[in-house]
Short mmCIF file of C-alpha atoms in Angstrom, two decimals:
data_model
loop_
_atom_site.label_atom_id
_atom_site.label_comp_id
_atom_site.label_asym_id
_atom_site.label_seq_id
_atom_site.Cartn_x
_atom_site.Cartn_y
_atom_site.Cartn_z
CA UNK A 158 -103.92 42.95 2.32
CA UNK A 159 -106.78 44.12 0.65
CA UNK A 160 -107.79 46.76 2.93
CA UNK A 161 -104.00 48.09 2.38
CA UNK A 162 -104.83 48.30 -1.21
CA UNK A 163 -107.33 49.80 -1.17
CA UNK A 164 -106.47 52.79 1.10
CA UNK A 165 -103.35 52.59 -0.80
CA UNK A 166 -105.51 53.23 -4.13
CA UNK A 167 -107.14 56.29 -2.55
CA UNK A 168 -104.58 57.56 -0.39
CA UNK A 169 -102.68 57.81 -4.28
CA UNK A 170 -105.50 59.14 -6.19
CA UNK A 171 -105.42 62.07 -3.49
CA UNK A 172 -101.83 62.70 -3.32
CA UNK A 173 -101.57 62.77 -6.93
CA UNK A 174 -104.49 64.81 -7.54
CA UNK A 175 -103.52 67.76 -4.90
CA UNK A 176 -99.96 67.40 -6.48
CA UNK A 177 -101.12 68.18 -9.96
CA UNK A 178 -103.11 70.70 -8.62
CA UNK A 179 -100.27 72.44 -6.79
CA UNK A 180 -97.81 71.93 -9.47
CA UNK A 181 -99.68 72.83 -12.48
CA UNK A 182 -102.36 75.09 -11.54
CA UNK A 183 -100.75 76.48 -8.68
CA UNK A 184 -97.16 77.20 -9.49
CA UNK A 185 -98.38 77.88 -12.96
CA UNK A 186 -99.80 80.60 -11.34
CA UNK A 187 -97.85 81.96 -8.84
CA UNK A 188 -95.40 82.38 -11.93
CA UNK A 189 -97.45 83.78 -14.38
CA UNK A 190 -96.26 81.69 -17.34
CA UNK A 191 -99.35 82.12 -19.19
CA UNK A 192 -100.49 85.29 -20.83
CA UNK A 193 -104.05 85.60 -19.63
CA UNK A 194 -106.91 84.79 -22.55
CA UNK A 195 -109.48 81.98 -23.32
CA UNK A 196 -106.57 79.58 -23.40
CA UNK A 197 -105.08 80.05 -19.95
CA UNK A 198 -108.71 79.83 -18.63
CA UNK A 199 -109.42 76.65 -20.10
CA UNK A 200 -105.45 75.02 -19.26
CA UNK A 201 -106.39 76.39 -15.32
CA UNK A 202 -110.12 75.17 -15.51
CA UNK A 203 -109.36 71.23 -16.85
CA UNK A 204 -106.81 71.11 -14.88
CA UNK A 205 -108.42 72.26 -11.65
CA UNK A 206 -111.27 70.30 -12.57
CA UNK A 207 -109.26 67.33 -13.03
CA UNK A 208 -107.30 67.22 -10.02
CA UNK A 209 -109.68 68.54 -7.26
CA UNK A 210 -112.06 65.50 -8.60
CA UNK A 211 -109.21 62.98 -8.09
CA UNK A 212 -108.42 64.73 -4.55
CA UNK A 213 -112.19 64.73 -3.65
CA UNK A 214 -112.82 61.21 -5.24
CA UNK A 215 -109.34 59.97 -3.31
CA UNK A 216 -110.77 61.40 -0.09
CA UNK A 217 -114.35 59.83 -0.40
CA UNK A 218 -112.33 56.28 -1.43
CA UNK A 219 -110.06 57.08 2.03
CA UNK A 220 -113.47 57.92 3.87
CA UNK A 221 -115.36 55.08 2.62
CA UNK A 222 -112.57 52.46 3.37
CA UNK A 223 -112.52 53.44 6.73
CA UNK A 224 -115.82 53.68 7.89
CA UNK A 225 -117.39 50.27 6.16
CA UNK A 226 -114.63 48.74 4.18
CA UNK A 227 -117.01 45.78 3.15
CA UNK A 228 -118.80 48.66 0.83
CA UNK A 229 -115.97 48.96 -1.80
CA UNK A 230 -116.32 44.75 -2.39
CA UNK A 231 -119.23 45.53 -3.76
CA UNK A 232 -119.47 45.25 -7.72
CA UNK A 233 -121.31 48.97 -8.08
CA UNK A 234 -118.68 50.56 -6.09
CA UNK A 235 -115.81 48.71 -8.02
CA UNK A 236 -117.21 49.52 -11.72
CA UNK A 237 -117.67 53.53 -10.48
CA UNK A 238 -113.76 53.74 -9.06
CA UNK A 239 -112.42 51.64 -12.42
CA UNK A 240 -115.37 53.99 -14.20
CA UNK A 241 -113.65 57.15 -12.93
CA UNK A 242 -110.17 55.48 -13.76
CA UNK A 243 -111.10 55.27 -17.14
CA UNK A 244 -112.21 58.78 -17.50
CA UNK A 245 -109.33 60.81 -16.08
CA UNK A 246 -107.78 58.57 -18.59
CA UNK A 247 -109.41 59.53 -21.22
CA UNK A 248 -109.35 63.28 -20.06
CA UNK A 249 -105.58 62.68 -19.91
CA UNK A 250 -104.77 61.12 -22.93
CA UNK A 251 -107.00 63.24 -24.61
CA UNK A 252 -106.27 67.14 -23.56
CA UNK A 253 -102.65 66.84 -21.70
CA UNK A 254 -99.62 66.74 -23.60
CA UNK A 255 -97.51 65.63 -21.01
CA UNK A 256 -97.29 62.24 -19.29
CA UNK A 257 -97.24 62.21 -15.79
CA UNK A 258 -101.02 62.88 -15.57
CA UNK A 259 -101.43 59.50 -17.50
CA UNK A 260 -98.93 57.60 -15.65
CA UNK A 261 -99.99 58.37 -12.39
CA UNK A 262 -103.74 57.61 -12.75
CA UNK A 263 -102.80 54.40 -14.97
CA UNK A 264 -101.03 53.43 -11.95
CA UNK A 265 -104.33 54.43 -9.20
CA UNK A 266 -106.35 51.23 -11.66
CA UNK A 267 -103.56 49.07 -11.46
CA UNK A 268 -103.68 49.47 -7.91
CA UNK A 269 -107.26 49.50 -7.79
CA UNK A 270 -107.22 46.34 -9.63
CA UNK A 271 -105.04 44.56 -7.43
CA UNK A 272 -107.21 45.59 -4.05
CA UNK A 273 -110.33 44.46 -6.14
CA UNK A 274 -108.75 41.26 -7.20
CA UNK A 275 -107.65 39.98 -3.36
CA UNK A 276 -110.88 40.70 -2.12
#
């Protein structure tokens, strides 16, 4: 069970990460619906930022979990992934104005919470 969780965690940090990069950097672009200026560099840069890091740090979770799933027990590895939780939270609640970011990475530590707590 607690290897399920745990690629379960990751395997959700990716998808959500490469589908808020798809759906708001992405399509955001494709459209055009912002006027090009500071503004629309720093909307396309936090949230490219912020999505590629959950993709990369979903994949690397995925990778890890694979190759020596005994590594993630370990208390460094579980304070980093509940570390980088908290962030994206924090990047969330403190730059987007919309809620799915915040959901969907609230829900990555409650899964990541329940893989660390059946260990």
């Amino acid at each position: 069970m607690h290897l399920v969780l745990l690629y379960g965690a990751y395997g959700w940090l990716a998808l959500i990460g490469g589908m808020h990069f798809t759906i708001d950097v992405g399509a955001q672009y494709i459209r055009g619906g912002r006027t090009p200026g500071p503004e629309t560099t720093l909307y396309f840069g936090l949230n490219s930022a912020f999505a590629l890091g959950q993709v990369a740090f979903g994949l690397l979770g995925i990778w890890l979990a694979w190759k020596n799933p005994t590594l993630l027990d370990q208390p460094p590895v579980m304070a980093l992934s509940l570390l980088a939780c908290l962030g994206w939270l924090a990047i969330a609640f403190g730059t987007m104005e919309y809620w799915e970011p915040k959901a969907t990475t609230g829900l990555f530590g409650l899964i990541l919470l329940a893989a660390f707590s059946t260990r």
